[in-house]
mmCIF file of C-alpha atoms in Angstrom:
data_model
loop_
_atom_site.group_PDB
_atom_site.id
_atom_site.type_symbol
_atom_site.label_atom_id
_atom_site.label_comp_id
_atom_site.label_asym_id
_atom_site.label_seq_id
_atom_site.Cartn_x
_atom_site.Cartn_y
_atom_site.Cartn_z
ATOM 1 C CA UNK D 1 -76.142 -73.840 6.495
ATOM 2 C CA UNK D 2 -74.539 -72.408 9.272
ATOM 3 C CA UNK D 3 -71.178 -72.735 7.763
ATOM 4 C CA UNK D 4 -72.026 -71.119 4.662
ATOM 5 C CA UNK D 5 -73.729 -68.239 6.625
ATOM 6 C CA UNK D 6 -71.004 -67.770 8.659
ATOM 7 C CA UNK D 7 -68.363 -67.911 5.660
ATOM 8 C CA UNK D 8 -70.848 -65.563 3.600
ATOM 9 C CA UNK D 9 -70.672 -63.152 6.309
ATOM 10 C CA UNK D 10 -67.006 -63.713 7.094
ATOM 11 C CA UNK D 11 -66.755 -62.465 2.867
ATOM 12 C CA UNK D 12 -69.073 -59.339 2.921
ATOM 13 C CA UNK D 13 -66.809 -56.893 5.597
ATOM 14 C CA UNK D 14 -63.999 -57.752 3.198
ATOM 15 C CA UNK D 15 -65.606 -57.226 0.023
ATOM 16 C CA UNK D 16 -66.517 -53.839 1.589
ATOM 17 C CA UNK D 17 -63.529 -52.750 2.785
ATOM 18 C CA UNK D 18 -61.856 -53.387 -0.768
ATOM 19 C CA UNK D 19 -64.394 -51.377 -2.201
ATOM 20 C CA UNK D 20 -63.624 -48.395 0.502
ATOM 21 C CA UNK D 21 -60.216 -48.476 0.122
ATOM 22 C CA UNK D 22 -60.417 -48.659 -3.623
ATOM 23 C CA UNK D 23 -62.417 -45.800 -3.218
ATOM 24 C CA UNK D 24 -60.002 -43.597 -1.068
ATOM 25 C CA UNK D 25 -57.147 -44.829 -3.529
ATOM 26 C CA UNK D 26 -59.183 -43.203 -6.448
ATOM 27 C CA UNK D 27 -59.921 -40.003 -4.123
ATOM 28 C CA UNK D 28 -56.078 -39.654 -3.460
ATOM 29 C CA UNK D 29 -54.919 -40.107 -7.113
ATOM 30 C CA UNK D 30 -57.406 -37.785 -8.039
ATOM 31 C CA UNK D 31 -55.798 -35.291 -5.763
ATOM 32 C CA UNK D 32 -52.209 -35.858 -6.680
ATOM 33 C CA UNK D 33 -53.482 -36.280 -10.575
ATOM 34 C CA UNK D 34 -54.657 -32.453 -9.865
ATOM 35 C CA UNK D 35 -52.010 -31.084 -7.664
ATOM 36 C CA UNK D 36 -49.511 -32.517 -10.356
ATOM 37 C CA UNK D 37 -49.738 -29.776 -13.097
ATOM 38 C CA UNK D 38 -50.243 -26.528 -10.224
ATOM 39 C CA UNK D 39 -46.733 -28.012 -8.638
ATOM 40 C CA UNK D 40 -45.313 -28.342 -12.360
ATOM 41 C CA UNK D 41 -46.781 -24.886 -13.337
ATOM 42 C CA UNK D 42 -45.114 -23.495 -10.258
ATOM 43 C CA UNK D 43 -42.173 -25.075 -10.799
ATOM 44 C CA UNK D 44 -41.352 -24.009 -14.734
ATOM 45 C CA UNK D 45 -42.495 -20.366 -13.634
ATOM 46 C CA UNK D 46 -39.971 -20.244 -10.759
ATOM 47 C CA UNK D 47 -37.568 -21.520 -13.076
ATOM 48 C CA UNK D 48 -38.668 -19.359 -15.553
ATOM 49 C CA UNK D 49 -37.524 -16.319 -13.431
ATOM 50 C CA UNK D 50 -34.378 -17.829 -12.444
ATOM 51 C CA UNK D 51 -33.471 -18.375 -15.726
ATOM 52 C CA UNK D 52 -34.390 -14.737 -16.789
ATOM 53 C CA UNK D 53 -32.612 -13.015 -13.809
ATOM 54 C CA UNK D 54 -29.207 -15.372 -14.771
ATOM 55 C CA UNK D 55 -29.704 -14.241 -18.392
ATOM 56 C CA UNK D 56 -30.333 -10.278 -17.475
ATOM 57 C CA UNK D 57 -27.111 -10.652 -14.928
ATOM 58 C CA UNK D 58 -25.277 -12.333 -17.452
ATOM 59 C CA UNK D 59 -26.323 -10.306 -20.003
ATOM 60 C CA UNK D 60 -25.111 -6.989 -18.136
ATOM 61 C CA UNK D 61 -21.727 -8.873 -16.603
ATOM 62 C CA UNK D 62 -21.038 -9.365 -20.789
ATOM 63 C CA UNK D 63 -21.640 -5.849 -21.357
ATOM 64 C CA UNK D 64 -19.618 -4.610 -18.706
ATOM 65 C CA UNK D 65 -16.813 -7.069 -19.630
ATOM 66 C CA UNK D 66 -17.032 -5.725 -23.748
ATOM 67 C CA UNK D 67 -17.079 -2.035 -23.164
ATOM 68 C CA UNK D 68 -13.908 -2.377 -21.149
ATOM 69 C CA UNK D 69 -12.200 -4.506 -23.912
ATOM 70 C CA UNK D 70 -13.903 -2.067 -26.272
ATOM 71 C CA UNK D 71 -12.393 1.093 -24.520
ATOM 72 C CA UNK D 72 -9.548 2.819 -25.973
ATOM 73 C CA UNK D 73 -6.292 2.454 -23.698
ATOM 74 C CA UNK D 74 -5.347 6.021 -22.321
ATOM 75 C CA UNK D 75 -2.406 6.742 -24.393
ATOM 76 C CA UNK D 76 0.787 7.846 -22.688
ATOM 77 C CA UNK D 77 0.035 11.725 -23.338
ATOM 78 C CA UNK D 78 -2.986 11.080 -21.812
ATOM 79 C CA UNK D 79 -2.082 9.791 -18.774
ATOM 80 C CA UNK D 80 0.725 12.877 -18.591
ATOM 81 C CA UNK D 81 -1.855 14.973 -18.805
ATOM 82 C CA UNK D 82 -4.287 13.111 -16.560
ATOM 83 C CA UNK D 83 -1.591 12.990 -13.788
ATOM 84 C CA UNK D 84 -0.450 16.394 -13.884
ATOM 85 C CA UNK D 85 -4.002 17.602 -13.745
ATOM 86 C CA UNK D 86 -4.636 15.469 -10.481
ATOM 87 C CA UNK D 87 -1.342 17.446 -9.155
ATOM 88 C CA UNK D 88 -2.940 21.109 -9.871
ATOM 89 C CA UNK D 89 -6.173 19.941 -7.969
ATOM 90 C CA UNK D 90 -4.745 18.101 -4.869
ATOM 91 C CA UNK D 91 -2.869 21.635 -4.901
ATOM 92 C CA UNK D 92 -5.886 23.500 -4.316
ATOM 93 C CA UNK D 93 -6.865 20.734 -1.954
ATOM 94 C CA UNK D 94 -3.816 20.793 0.434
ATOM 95 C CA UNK D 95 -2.019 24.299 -0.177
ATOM 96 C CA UNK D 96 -0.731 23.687 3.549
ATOM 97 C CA UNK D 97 0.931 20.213 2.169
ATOM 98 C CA UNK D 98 4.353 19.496 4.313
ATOM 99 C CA UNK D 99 6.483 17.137 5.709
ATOM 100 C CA UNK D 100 4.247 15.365 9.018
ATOM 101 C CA UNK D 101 7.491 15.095 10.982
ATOM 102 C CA UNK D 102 8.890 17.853 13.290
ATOM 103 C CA UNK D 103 12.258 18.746 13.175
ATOM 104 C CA UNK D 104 14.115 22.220 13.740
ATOM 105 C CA UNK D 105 17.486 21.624 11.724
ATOM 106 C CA UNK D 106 18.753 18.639 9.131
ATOM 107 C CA UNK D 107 19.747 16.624 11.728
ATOM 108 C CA UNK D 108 16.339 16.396 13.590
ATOM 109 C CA UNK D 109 14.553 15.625 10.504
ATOM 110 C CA UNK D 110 17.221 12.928 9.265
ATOM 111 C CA UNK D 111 16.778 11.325 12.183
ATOM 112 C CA UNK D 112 13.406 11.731 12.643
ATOM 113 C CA UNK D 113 13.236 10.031 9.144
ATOM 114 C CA UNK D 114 14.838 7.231 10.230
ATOM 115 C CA UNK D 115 12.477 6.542 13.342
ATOM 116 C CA UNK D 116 9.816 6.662 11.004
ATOM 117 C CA UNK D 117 9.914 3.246 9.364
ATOM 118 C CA UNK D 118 7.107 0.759 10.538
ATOM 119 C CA UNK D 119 5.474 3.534 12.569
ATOM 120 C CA UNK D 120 3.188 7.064 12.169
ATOM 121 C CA UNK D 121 4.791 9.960 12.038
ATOM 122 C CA UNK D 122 2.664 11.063 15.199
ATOM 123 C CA UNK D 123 4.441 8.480 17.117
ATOM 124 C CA UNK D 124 7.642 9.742 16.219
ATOM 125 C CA UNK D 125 6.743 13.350 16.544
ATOM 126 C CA UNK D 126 5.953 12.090 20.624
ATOM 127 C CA UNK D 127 9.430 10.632 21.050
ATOM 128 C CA UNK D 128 12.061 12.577 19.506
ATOM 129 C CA UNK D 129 11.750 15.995 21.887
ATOM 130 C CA UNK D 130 13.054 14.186 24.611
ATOM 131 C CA UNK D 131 15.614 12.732 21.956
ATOM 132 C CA UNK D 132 16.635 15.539 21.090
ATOM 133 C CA UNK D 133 16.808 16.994 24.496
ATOM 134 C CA UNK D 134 19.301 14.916 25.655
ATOM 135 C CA UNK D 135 21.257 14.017 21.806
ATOM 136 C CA UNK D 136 21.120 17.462 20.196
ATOM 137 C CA UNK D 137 23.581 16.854 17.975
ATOM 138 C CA UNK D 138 25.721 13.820 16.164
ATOM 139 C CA UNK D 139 28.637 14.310 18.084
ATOM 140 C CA UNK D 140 26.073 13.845 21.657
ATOM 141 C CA UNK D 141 24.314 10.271 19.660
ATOM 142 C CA UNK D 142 27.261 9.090 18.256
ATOM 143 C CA UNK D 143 28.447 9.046 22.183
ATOM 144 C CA UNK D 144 24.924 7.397 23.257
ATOM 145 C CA UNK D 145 25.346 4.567 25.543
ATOM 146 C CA UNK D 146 23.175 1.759 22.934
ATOM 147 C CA UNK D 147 20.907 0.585 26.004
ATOM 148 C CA UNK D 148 19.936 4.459 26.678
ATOM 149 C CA UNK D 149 19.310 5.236 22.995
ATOM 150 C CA UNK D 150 17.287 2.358 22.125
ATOM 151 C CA UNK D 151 15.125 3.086 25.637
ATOM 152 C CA UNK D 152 14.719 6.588 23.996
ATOM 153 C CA UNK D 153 12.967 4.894 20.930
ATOM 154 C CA UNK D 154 11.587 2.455 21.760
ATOM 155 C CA UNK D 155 8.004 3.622 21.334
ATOM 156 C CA UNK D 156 8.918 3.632 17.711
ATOM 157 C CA UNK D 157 9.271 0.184 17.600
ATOM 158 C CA UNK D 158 12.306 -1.773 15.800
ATOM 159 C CA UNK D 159 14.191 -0.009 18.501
ATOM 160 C CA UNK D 160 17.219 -1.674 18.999
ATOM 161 C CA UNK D 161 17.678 -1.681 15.013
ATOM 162 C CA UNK D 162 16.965 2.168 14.941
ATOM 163 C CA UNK D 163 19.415 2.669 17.756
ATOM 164 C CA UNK D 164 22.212 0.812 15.866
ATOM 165 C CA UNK D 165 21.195 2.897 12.785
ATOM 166 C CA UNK D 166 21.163 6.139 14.948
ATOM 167 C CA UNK D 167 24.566 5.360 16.311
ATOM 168 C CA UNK D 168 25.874 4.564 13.142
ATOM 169 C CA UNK D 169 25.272 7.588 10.701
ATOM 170 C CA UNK D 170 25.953 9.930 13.511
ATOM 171 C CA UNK D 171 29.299 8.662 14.072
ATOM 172 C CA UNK D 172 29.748 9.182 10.352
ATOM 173 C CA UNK D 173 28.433 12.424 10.240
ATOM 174 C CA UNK D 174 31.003 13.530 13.339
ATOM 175 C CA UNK D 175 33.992 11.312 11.663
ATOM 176 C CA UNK D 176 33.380 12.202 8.066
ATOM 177 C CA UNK D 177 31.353 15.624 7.274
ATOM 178 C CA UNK D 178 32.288 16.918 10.343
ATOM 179 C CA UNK D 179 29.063 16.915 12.566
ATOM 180 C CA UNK D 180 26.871 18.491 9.490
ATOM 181 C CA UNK D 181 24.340 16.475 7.453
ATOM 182 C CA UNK D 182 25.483 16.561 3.838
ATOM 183 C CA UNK D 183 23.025 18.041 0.709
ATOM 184 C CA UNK D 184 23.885 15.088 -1.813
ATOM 185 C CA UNK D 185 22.026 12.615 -2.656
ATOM 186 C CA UNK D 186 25.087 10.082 -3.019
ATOM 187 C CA UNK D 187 26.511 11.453 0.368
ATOM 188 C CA UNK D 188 23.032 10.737 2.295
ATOM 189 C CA UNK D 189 22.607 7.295 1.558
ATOM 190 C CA UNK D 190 26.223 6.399 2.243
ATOM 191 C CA UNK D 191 25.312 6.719 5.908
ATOM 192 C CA UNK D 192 24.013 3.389 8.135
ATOM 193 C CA UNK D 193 19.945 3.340 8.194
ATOM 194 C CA UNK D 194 19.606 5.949 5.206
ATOM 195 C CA UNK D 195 17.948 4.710 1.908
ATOM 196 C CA UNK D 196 16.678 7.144 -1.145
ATOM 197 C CA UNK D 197 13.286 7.545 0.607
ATOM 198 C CA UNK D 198 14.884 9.083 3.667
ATOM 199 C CA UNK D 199 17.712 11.195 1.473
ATOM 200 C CA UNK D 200 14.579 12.657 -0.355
ATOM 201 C CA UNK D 201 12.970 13.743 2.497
ATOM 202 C CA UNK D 202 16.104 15.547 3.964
ATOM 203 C CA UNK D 203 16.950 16.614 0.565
ATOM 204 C CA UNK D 204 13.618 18.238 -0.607
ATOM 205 C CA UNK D 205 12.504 19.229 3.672
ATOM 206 C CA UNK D 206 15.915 20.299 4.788
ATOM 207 C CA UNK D 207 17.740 21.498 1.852
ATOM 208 C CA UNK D 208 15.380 22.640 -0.921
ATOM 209 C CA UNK D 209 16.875 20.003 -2.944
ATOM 210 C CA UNK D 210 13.585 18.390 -5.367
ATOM 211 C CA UNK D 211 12.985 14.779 -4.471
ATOM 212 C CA UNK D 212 10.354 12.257 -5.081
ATOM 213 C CA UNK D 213 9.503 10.484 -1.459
ATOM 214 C CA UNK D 214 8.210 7.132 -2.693
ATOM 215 C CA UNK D 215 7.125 5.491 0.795
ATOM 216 C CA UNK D 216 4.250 3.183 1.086
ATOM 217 C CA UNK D 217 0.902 5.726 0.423
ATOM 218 C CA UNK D 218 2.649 7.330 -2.671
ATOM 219 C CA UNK D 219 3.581 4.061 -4.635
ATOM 220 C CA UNK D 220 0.369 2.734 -3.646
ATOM 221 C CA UNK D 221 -1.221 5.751 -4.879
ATOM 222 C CA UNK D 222 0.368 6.288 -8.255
ATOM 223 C CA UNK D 223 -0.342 2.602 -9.013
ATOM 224 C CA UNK D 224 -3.873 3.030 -8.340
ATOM 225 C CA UNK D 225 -3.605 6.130 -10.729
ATOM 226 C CA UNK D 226 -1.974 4.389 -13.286
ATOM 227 C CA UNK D 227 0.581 6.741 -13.902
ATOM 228 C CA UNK D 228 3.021 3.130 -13.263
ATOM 229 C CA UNK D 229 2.718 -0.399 -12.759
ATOM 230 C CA UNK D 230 6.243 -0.735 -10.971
ATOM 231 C CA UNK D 231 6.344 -2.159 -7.466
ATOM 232 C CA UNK D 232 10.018 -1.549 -6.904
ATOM 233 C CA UNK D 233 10.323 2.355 -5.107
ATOM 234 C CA UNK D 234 13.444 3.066 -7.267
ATOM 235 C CA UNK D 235 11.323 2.589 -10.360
ATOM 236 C CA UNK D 236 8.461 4.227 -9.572
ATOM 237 C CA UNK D 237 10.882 7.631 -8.658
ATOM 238 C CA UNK D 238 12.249 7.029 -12.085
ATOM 239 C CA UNK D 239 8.991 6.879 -13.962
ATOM 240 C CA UNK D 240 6.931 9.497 -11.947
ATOM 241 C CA UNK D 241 9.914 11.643 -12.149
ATOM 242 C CA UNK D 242 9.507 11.705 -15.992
ATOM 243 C CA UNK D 243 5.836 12.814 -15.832
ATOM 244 C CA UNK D 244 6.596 15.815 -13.663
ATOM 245 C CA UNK D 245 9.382 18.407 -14.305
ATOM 246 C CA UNK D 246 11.985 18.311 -11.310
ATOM 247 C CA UNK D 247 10.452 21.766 -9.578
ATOM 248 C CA UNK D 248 7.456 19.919 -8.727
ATOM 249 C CA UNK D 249 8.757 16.673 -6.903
ATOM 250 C CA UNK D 250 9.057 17.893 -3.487
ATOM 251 C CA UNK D 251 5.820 19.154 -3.018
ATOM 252 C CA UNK D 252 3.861 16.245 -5.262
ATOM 253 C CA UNK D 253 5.397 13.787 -2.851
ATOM 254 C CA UNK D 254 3.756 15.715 0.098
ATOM 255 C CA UNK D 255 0.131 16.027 -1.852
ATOM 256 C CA UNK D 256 -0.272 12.327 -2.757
ATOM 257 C CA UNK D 257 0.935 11.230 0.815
ATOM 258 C CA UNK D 258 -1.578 13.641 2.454
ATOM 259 C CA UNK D 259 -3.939 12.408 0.150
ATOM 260 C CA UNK D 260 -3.304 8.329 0.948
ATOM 261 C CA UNK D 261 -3.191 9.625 4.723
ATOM 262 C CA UNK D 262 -6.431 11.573 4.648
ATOM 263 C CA UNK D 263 -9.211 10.143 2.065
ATOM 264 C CA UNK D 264 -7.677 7.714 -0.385
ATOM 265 C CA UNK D 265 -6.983 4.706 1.691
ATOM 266 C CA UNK D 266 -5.849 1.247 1.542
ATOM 267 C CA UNK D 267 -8.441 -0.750 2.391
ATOM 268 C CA UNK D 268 -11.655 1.558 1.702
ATOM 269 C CA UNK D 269 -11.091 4.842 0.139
ATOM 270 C CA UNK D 270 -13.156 7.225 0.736
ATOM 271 C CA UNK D 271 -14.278 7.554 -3.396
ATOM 272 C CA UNK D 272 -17.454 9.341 -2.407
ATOM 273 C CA UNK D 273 -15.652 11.854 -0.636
ATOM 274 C CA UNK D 274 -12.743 12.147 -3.089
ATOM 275 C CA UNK D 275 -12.547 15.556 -4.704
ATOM 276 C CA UNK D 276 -10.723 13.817 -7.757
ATOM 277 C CA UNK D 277 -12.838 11.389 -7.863
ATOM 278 C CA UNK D 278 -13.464 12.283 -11.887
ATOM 279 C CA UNK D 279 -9.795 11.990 -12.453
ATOM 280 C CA UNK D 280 -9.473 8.570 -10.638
ATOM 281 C CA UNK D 281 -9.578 5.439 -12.979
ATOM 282 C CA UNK D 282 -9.912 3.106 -9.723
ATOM 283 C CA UNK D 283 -13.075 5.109 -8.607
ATOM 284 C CA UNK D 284 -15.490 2.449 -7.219
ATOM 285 C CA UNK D 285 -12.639 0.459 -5.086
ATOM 286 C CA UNK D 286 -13.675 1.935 -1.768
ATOM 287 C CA UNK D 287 -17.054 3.677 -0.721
ATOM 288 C CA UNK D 288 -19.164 5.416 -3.218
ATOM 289 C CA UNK D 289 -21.879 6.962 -0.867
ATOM 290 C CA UNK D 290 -20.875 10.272 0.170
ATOM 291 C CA UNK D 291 -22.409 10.200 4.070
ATOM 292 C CA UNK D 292 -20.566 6.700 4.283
ATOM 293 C CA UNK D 293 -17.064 8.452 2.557
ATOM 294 C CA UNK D 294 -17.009 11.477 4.767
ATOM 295 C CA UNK D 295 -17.259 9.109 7.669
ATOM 296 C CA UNK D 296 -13.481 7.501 6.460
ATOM 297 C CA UNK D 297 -11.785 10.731 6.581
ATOM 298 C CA UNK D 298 -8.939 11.441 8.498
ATOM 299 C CA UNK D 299 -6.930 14.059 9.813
ATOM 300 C CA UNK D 300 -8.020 17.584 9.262
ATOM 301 C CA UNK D 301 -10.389 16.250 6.693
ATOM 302 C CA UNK D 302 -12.311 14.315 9.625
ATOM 303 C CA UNK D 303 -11.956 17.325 11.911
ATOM 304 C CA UNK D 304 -9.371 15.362 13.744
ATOM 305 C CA UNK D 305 -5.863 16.561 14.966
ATOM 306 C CA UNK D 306 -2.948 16.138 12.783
ATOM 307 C CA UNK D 307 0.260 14.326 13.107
ATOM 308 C CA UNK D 308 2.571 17.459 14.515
ATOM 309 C CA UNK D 309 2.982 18.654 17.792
ATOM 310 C CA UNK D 310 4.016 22.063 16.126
ATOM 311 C CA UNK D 311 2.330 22.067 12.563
ATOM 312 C CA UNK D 312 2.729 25.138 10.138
ATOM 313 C CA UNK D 313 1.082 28.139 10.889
ATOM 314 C CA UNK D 314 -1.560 28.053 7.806
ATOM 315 C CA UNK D 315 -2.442 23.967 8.328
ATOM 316 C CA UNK D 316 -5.942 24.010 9.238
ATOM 317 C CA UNK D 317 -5.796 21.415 11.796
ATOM 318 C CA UNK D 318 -5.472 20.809 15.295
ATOM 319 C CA UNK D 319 -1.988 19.905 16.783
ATOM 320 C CA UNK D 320 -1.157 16.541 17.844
ATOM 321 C CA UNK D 321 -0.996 15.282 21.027
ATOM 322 C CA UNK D 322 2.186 15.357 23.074
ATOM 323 C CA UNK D 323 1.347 12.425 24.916
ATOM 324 C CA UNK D 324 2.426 9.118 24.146
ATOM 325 C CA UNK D 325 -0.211 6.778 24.020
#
């Protein structure tokens, strides 16, 4: 008897805790069972929306991508036309367009030329009146003790390079056009340091000779134009040159390089700020919001001073700074 009490009420605690946690096992499926189709639902709608934003962005990249293939290729005509259009307006833009380097005589401005590579032209507008104060003339740097001249540029960077180059075409100025800076193409770029770039810029500055200057802001200009696709300078003069007849070269190389100095760029153009923005088949590359544009410019364009100590007398600008910094 008292065994079979005690093992009868040793059994009924157990029997009831299977039945409570059978009961909380029913509770708990009964909960999942129900939380199972809201988490699904949620699930497929979220995908749902994914699925239709992917499709929509897809959808729009495709249409994008098929009106360009779609779109007629400017013909060559075109393009003429296109490009000399872009001259007329960056004409009305920068009437006061010049050469950024001062200079008083072909000499200054050959040399100044020269210092020019790998720096601004504001730099070498700070270094060369002292320069010139004590070299005026070929026969005075051709004479230049090395160590002195390349002191004397040094600011410009490259100096000792520059003074070698210096040395070198003024000593063939004094020993064979005796002391003058020749007006020839073929004549300029015989002398040490002087490539077509620089003979251009004496040519067209110095000697009213036309020239296309294709430095760094012009080629990267006209490629971004699509007037060529040539990376090598000497091909890029050749094919711009045959857009434009031969009176405009001089003053089209000072337009486009005011206009890579001032608004277009080479990391963010100023597109919202462009005024041939309508012209430009790169238009998107750099900033379209105009606030955020007119922020980039530079320059006169900014309201900032220019790169000449003694700019023309119509540039609208405020002369550079003497010092150097």
């Amino acid at each position: 008897m008292s065994a079979e009490k005690n093992s009868a009420v040793g059994e009924q605690p157990s029997v009831k805790r299977k039945k409570a946690a059978k009961g909380s096992t029913g509770k708990a499926v009964t909960k999942t069972a129900a939380a199972e189709p809201a988490a699904k639902t949620t699930t497929e709608a979220t995908a749902k929306t994914t699925t239709k934003a992917t499709a929509k962005a897809t959808a729009q990249t495709t249409a994008k991508t098929a009106a360009k293939a779609t779109a007629k290729p400017e013909s060559h005509l075109a393009m003429v036309r296109r490009a000399r259009r872009i001259n007329r307006e960056l004409a009305e833009v920068y009437p006061y367009a010049h050469p950024e380097l001062d200079f008083r005589n072909p000499f200054e401005l050959l040399v100044a030329t020269v210092l020019s590579a790998q720096t601004t032209d504001l730099r070498v507008n700070q270094t060369t009146p002292a320069l010139f104060a004590k070299y005026p003339t070929p026969e005075d740097m051709a004479a230049a003790v090395p160590e002195e001249l390349e002191e004397a540029v040094r600011p410009t960077g490259f100096f000792r390079a520059k003074a070698k180059s210096l040395i070198g075409l003024s000593t063939a100025l004094r020993d064979r056009f005796d002391g003058e800076v020749p007006g020839r193409l073929e004549d300029l770029v015989s002398l040490p340091g002087v490539g077509r770039k620089t003979a251009n810029v004496v040519l067209g500055n110095a000697f009213g000779v036309p020239g296309l200057t294709v430095d760094t802001h012009f080629g990267r200009l006209v490629r971004r134009w699509k007037w060529t696709e040539q990376e090598d300078p000497e091909k890029v003069e050749a094919e711009i040159a045959a857009i434009f007849p031969k009176s405009e070269w001089t003053m089209l190389s000072h337009r486009v390089i005011f206009h890579g100095r001032r608004i277009c760029h080479s990391r963010k153009p100023a597109c919202g700020a462009c005024p041939i923005a309508h012209l430009c088949p790169s238009y998107g590359e750099g900033e379209t919001d105009p606030e955020k544009a007119r922020k980039l410019l530079k320059y006169e364009m900014g309201g900032y001073p220019g790169q000449r100590l003694s700019p023309p007398a119509d540039y609208p600008g405020k002369p550079a700074p003497a010092r150097v910094e």
